[in-house]
Coordinates of N, CA and C in Angstrom, one line a residue:
A29 N 0.8 -1.1 -0.1 CA -0.4 -0.2 0.2 C 0.9 1.0 -0.2
I30 N 0.9 2.0 -0.7 CA 1.4 3.1 -0.7 C 0.5 4.2 0.0
L31 N 1.4 5.6 0.7 CA 0.7 5.8 1.6 C 0.9 7.4 1.3
A32 N 0.6 8.4 1.7 CA 1.4 9.6 1.6 C 1.8 10.5 2.3
Q33 N 2.5 11.1 2.5 CA 2.9 12.2 3.7 C 3.5 13.0 3.3
G34 N 3.1 14.1 4.2 CA 3.3 15.0 3.4 C 3.6 14.9 1.5
R35 N 5.0 16.0 0.9 CA 4.4 15.8 -0.2 C 5.5 14.3 -0.4
S36 N 6.3 13.4 0.3 CA 6.8 12.1 -0.5 C 5.6 10.6 -0.4
L37 N 6.1 9.5 -1.4 CA 5.1 8.4 -1.3 C 6.0 8.2 -0.7
F38 N 5.1 6.8 0.9 CA 6.2 5.7 1.4 C 5.4 5.3 0.8
C39 N 6.1 3.7 1.0 CA 4.9 2.5 0.5 C 5.6 1.5 1.9
S40 N 4.0 1.2 3.1 CA 3.9 0.4 3.5 C 4.6 -0.2 4.1
L41 N 4.6 -1.7 2.6 CA 4.8 -2.7 2.5 C 6.2 -3.2 2.9
C42 N 7.1 -1.9 1.8 CA 9.1 -2.6 1.5 C 9.1 -1.4 2.9
S43 N 8.8 -0.8 3.1 CA 9.3 0.5 3.9 C 10.5 1.2 3.2
V44 N 10.3 2.3 1.9 CA 11.0 2.5 0.7 C 10.4 4.0 0.7
S45 N 10.9 5.3 1.2 CA 10.3 6.4 0.5 C 10.8 6.1 -1.9
L46 N 8.6 7.2 -1.3 CA 9.1 6.7 -3.2 C 9.7 8.6 -3.7
L47 N 9.2 9.1 -3.3 CA 10.3 11.0 -3.7 C 10.9 10.1 -4.5
P48 N 12.3 10.1 -4.5 CA 13.0 9.9 -6.0 C 12.8 8.8 -6.1
V49 N 12.4 8.4 -6.0 CA 11.9 6.5 -7.4 C 11.3 7.1 -7.9
R50 N 10.4 6.7 -8.8 CA 9.3 5.9 -9.4 C 8.1 4.9 -9.0
L51 N 6.8 4.9 -8.7 CA 6.6 4.5 -7.8 C 6.3 2.5 -8.9
R52 N 7.0 2.1 -9.3 CA 6.3 1.3 -10.1 C 7.6 0.4 -9.9
E53 N 9.0 0.9 -9.0 CA 10.0 0.6 -8.6 C 10.4 -0.1 -6.9
C54 N 8.5 -0.2 -7.1 CA 8.9 -0.5 -5.4 C 8.8 -2.0 -5.5
A55 N 10.3 -2.3 -4.3 CA 10.3 -3.4 -3.7 C 10.3 -4.8 -3.8
M56 N 8.7 -4.5 -3.1 CA 7.9 -5.7 -2.4 C 6.7 -5.5 -3.4
P57 N 5.5 -6.4 -3.8 CA 4.4 -6.7 -4.9 C 3.8 -6.5 -3.8
P58 N 2.6 -6.3 -4.1 CA 1.3 -6.7 -3.6 C 1.1 -7.6 -2.6
K59 N 0.2 -7.9 -1.6 CA 0.6 -9.9 -0.8 C -0.4 -10.3 -2.3
G60 N 0.2 -11.5 -2.0 CA -0.3 -12.8 -3.3 C 0.4 -12.7 -3.9
Q61 N 0.9 -11.9 -4.7 CA 2.1 -12.1 -5.8 C 3.2 -11.7 -5.5
K62 N 3.6 -12.1 -6.3 CA 5.3 -12.4 -7.4 C 5.2 -11.6 -6.8
A63 N 7.1 -11.2 -7.6 CA 8.3 -9.8 -7.7 C 7.9 -10.3 -9.6
G64 N 7.4 -8.9 -9.8 CA 7.9 -9.4 -11.9 C 7.7 -7.8 -11.7
K65 N 7.5 -8.0 -12.8 CA 7.4 -6.6 -13.7 C 5.9 -5.9 -14.0
M66 N 6.3 -4.7 -13.7 CA 5.0 -3.5 -12.8 C 4.0 -2.9 -14.1
P67 N 3.1 -3.3 -14.9 CA 2.8 -2.9 -16.2 C 3.0 -1.6 -16.3
E68 N 3.0 -1.5 -17.8 CA 2.7 -0.2 -18.5 C 1.6 0.8 -18.2
E69 N 2.2 2.3 -17.8 CA 1.0 2.2 -18.2 C 0.1 2.7 -19.5
G70 N -1.0 2.2 -19.6 CA -1.5 2.2 -20.2 C -2.1 0.9 -20.7
G71 N -0.8 -0.6 -20.7 CA -0.1 -1.9 -21.2 C -1.9 -2.4 -19.8
A72 N -1.1 -4.2 -20.5 CA -2.4 -5.4 -20.1 C -1.4 -5.5 -19.0
E73 N -2.2 -5.9 -17.6 CA -1.6 -6.1 -16.8 C -0.6 -7.4 -16.9
P74 N 0.2 -7.9 -15.9 CA 0.5 -8.8 -16.3 C 0.3 -10.0 -15.4
V75 N 1.1 -11.2 -16.7 CA 0.8 -12.7 -15.6 C 0.9 -12.7 -14.7
V76 N 0.2 -12.9 -12.9 CA 0.6 -13.2 -12.3 C 0.7 -14.2 -11.2
K77 N 1.3 -15.3 -11.3 CA 1.5 -16.6 -11.0 C 0.8 -16.9 -9.6
K78 N -0.2 -17.2 -9.3 CA -0.5 -18.0 -8.0 C 0.9 -18.9 -6.5
V79 N 0.8 -18.4 -5.9 CA 1.6 -19.4 -5.0 C 1.2 -20.1 -4.5
K80 N 1.3 -21.8 -4.3 CA 1.0 -23.0 -4.2 C 1.6 -23.3 -2.7
K81 N -0.1 -23.3 -2.2 CA 0.6 -23.5 -0.1 C 0.3 -24.4 -0.2
K82 N 1.7 -24.7 1.2 CA 2.2 -26.4 1.4 C 1.5 -26.5 2.4
R83 N 1.5 -28.3 1.5 CA 0.0 -29.1 2.8 C 0.3 -29.6 2.5
T84 N -0.7 -29.2 4.3 CA 0.2 -30.3 5.8 C -0.5 -31.5 6.0
Q85 N 0.3 -32.6 6.6 CA -0.8 -34.3 6.6 C -2.1 -34.0 8.2
S86 N -2.9 -34.2 7.9 CA -3.7 -34.5 8.0 C -4.6 -35.8 8.8
C87 N -5.2 -36.0 9.3 CA -5.8 -37.3 9.7 C -6.8 -37.4 10.2
T88 N -7.8 -36.6 9.9 CA -9.6 -35.8 10.2 C -10.0 -36.1 9.2
S89 N -9.8 -37.1 8.0 CA -10.9 -37.7 7.9 C -10.5 -39.3 8.4
Q90 N -9.5 -39.7 8.7 CA -9.4 -41.1 10.1 C -10.1 -40.6 11.0
I91 N -10.1 -39.6 11.2 CA -10.4 -39.2 13.0 C -12.2 -40.1 12.9
Y92 N -13.1 -39.0 11.2 CA -14.1 -38.9 10.9 C -14.8 -40.3 11.0
K93 N -13.7 -41.4 10.7 CA -14.8 -42.6 9.7 C -14.8 -43.1 11.7
V94 N -13.9 -44.1 12.2 CA -14.0 -44.1 12.7 C -14.5 -43.1 14.4
L95 N -14.9 -42.2 14.0 CA -15.9 -41.9 15.0 C -17.3 -41.6 14.6
K96 N -17.7 -42.6 13.1 CA -18.8 -42.8 12.8 C -18.6 -44.2 13.2
Q97 N -17.7 -45.1 12.7 CA -17.6 -46.0 13.0 C -17.9 -46.6 15.2
V98 N -18.0 -45.9 15.6 CA -18.3 -46.0 16.9 C -19.9 -45.5 17.8
H99 N -20.0 -44.6 16.9 CA -21.1 -43.2 17.4 C -21.6 -42.6 16.3
P100 N -22.4 -43.7 15.2 CA -23.0 -43.7 14.0 C -23.9 -41.5 14.3
K101 N -24.9 -40.8 15.0 CA -24.3 -40.5 14.9 C -24.9 -39.0 15.9
M102 N -23.0 -39.3 15.9 CA -22.2 -38.1 16.6 C -22.2 -36.9 16.3
R103 N -21.9 -36.0 16.2 CA -20.6 -35.1 14.7 C -19.5 -34.8 15.8
I104 N -18.4 -33.9 15.6 CA -17.3 -33.3 16.3 C -17.7 -32.3 15.6
S105 N -16.9 -31.2 16.4 CA -16.3 -29.3 15.2 C -15.8 -29.7 15.8
K106 N -15.4 -28.2 15.2 CA -14.1 -27.9 14.2 C -12.7 -27.7 15.6
Q107 N -12.8 -27.9 16.9 CA -12.4 -27.4 18.0 C -11.6 -28.6 18.3
A108 N -13.5 -30.2 18.5 CA -12.4 -31.1 19.4 C -12.1 -31.5 18.5
M109 N -12.3 -31.6 17.1 CA -11.8 -32.0 15.4 C -9.9 -31.7 15.5
S110 N -9.4 -30.6 16.2 CA -8.3 -30.2 16.3 C -7.6 -30.6 17.2
I111 N -8.3 -30.9 17.9 CA -7.7 -31.2 19.9 C -7.2 -33.4 19.6
M112 N -8.0 -32.8 18.2 CA -7.3 -34.6 18.2 C -6.5 -34.9 18.1
E113 N -6.6 -34.6 16.9 CA -5.4 -34.0 15.8 C -4.1 -33.7 16.5
S114 N -4.1 -32.8 17.3 CA -3.1 -33.0 18.3 C -2.0 -34.2 19.2
C115 N -3.0 -34.6 19.7 CA -3.6 -36.2 20.8 C -2.8 -36.6 19.3
V116 N -3.5 -37.0 18.4 CA -2.7 -38.2 17.5 C -1.2 -38.0 16.8
A117 N -1.2 -36.0 16.2 CA 0.2 -36.3 16.3 C 1.3 -36.5 17.3
D118 N 0.6 -35.8 18.8 CA 1.9 -36.4 19.9 C 1.9 -37.6 19.9
T119 N 0.7 -38.3 19.8 CA 1.4 -39.9 19.7 C 2.2 -40.8 18.6
F120 N 1.6 -40.3 17.7 CA 2.9 -40.5 16.6 C 4.9 -40.2 16.9
E121 N 4.9 -38.4 17.3 CA 5.8 -38.2 17.6 C 6.8 -39.3 18.2
R122 N 6.2 -39.3 19.7 CA 6.5 -40.2 20.8 C 6.7 -41.5 20.8
I123 N 6.2 -42.0 19.6 CA 6.4 -43.6 19.2 C 6.7 -43.3 18.3
A124 N 7.4 -42.8 17.3 CA 8.6 -42.2 16.3 C 9.7 -42.7 16.7
G125 N 10.0 -41.5 17.7 CA 11.0 -41.1 18.4 C 11.5 -42.3 19.3
E126 N 10.9 -43.0 20.2 CA 11.6 -44.4 21.3 C 11.6 -45.1 19.6
A127 N 10.6 -45.0 18.6 CA 11.2 -46.7 17.7 C 12.4 -45.7 17.1
G128 N 12.6 -44.5 17.1 CA 14.2 -44.6 16.5 C 15.4 -44.5 17.3
K129 N 14.7 -44.5 19.1 CA 15.9 -45.2 19.3 C 16.8 -46.5 19.4
L130 N 15.5 -46.9 19.6 CA 15.4 -48.5 20.0 C 17.0 -48.8 18.3
C131 N 16.4 -48.1 17.3 CA 17.4 -48.5 15.6 C 18.2 -47.7 16.3
R132 N 18.9 -46.8 16.6 CA 20.1 -46.2 17.8 C 20.8 -46.8 17.9
M133 N 20.0 -47.6 19.1 CA 20.9 -48.3 20.5 C 20.6 -49.5 19.2
T134 N 20.2 -50.8 18.9 CA 20.9 -52.0 18.1 C 21.6 -51.4 17.3
K135 N 22.0 -50.3 16.5 CA 22.4 -49.3 15.1 C 22.3 -50.5 14.0
K136 N 20.8 -50.2 14.1 CA 20.2 -50.9 12.8 C 19.1 -48.8 11.9
E137 N 19.6 -49.1 10.4 CA 20.0 -48.2 10.1 C 18.3 -47.8 9.3
T138 N 17.7 -49.3 9.5 CA 16.2 -49.9 8.8 C 15.2 -49.4 10.2
M139 N 13.9 -49.6 10.2 CA 12.8 -49.1 12.0 C 12.2 -50.4 11.3
T140 N 11.7 -51.4 11.3 CA 11.2 -51.8 10.7 C 9.5 -52.3 11.8
I141 N 9.0 -52.7 11.2 CA 7.6 -54.0 12.5 C 8.3 -54.5 13.9
R142 N 8.9 -54.3 14.4 CA 9.5 -55.2 14.9 C 9.5 -53.5 16.6
E143 N 10.2 -53.0 15.8 CA 10.5 -51.5 16.5 C 9.7 -50.7 16.4
I144 N 8.9 -50.7 15.7 CA 7.0 -50.0 16.1 C 6.7 -50.4 17.0
Q145 N 6.2 -52.6 17.0 CA 6.2 -52.6 18.0 C 6.5 -52.7 18.9
S146 N 7.6 -52.5 19.7 CA 7.9 -52.5 20.7 C 8.0 -51.1 22.0
A147 N 8.8 -50.0 20.6 CA 7.0 -48.4 20.8 C 6.9 -48.5 20.3
V148 N 6.0 -49.3 20.6 CA 3.6 -49.0 20.9 C 4.1 -48.9 22.5
R149 N 4.4 -50.5 22.9 CA 4.1 -50.8 24.1 C 5.6 -50.3 24.6
L150 N 6.2 -49.5 24.8 CA 6.6 -49.3 25.9 C 6.6 -47.2 26.0
V151 N 5.9 -47.1 24.8 CA 4.9 -46.0 25.2 C 3.6 -45.9 25.7
L152 N 2.6 -46.2 25.5 CA 1.6 -46.3 25.4 C 1.4 -48.1 26.8
P153 N 0.4 -47.2 27.2 CA 0.1 -48.0 29.2 C -0.8 -49.0 29.0
G154 N -0.2 -50.3 29.8 CA -1.0 -51.1 30.0 C -1.9 -51.9 29.0
E155 N -3.0 -52.5 29.2 CA -3.8 -52.7 28.5 C -3.8 -51.8 26.9
L156 N -3.3 -51.1 27.6 CA -4.3 -49.8 25.5 C -2.8 -50.7 24.7
S157 N -1.4 -50.7 25.4 CA -0.4 -50.8 24.5 C -0.3 -52.4 24.1
K158 N -1.2 -53.5 24.2 CA -1.8 -54.6 24.1 C -2.8 -54.7 23.1
H159 N -3.7 -53.3 23.5 CA -4.9 -54.0 21.5 C -4.8 -53.2 20.3
A160 N -3.3 -51.7 20.9 CA -2.4 -51.5 19.5 C -1.8 -51.8 19.0
V161 N -0.7 -53.1 19.5 CA 0.0 -54.3 19.3 C -0.7 -54.8 18.1
S162 N -2.0 -55.0 18.6 CA -3.3 -57.0 18.0 C -3.4 -55.7 16.7
E163 N -3.6 -54.7 16.6 CA -4.4 -54.1 16.0 C -3.3 -53.6 14.8
G164 N -2.7 -53.6 14.9 CA -1.2 -53.4 14.2 C -0.6 -53.5 13.3
S165 N -1.2 -55.3 13.8 CA -1.0 -56.7 14.2 C -1.8 -57.3 12.8
K166 N -2.9 -57.6 12.7 CA -4.1 -56.9 12.2 C -3.9 -56.7 11.2
A167 N -3.5 -54.8 11.2 CA -3.6 -54.4 9.2 C -2.1 -54.9 8.7
I168 N -1.2 -55.3 9.0 CA -0.2 -55.9 9.5 C 0.0 -57.1 8.0
M169 N -0.9 -58.1 8.5 CA -1.4 -59.1 7.7 C -2.2 -59.1 6.9
T170 N -3.6 -57.4 7.0 CA -4.4 -57.7 6.1 C -3.8 -56.9 4.6
L171 N -2.8 -56.1 5.3 CA -1.8 -55.8 3.9 C -0.7 -56.6 3.6
K172 N -0.4 -57.1 4.0 CA 0.6 -58.8 3.1 C -0.8 -59.5 2.0
G173 N -1.7 -59.7 2.6 CA -2.5 -60.5 1.9 C -3.0 -59.4 0.8
F174 N -3.4 -58.1 0.9 CA -3.3 -57.8 -0.5 C -2.6 -57.2 -1.6
E175 N -1.0 -57.5 -1.0 CA 0.7 -57.8 -1.7 C 0.4 -59.7 -2.6
G176 N 0.1 -60.4 -1.2 CA 0.2 -61.4 -2.2 C -1.1 -61.4 -2.6
A177 N -2.1 -60.7 -3.1 CA -3.2 -61.3 -4.0 C -3.0 -60.8 -5.4
A178 N -2.4 -59.9 -5.0 CA -1.6 -58.5 -6.2 C 0.0 -59.3 -7.3
A179 N 0.8 -60.5 -6.3 CA 1.6 -61.3 -6.7 C 1.0 -62.3 -7.5
A180 N -0.2 -62.8 -7.0 CA -0.9 -63.7 -8.0 C -1.4 -63.3 -8.8
A181 N -2.4 -62.4 -8.8 CA -3.1 -61.4 -10.8 C -1.5 -61.5 -11.4
S182 N -0.8 -60.5 -10.5 CA 0.6 -60.4 -11.9 C 0.9 -61.3 -12.9

């Protein structure tokens, strides 16, 4: 945004006085635009490239599916979904960190199912770890079943 201060012009984006400099030589582009050539007076607008947003990993769809399996009629607010998302991310970080420590201790460079399973047993308390290990084992078996069926079909 260009502001007038007395007789000089001042660019609030790049904090530059524009009195000796012409308006089109401003260093910072407006929000949402990349730096490029400013349009000539009376000319066409320059082609503005859109800046792609960095994608963040989210588990919201999986959390929603599990909620509908457990309580089909229940709904969840955005704030509650955000809390669940942070809880999942925290648990993932803890398990991944512990599995990484186990890999370092055994001097292995590859994290396998065994390290993940041991990390789950160490991080999660009592009965919860037993259920998590059994669900994980079941998921691995179904995954290996799909791989075997795909190999047989080829």
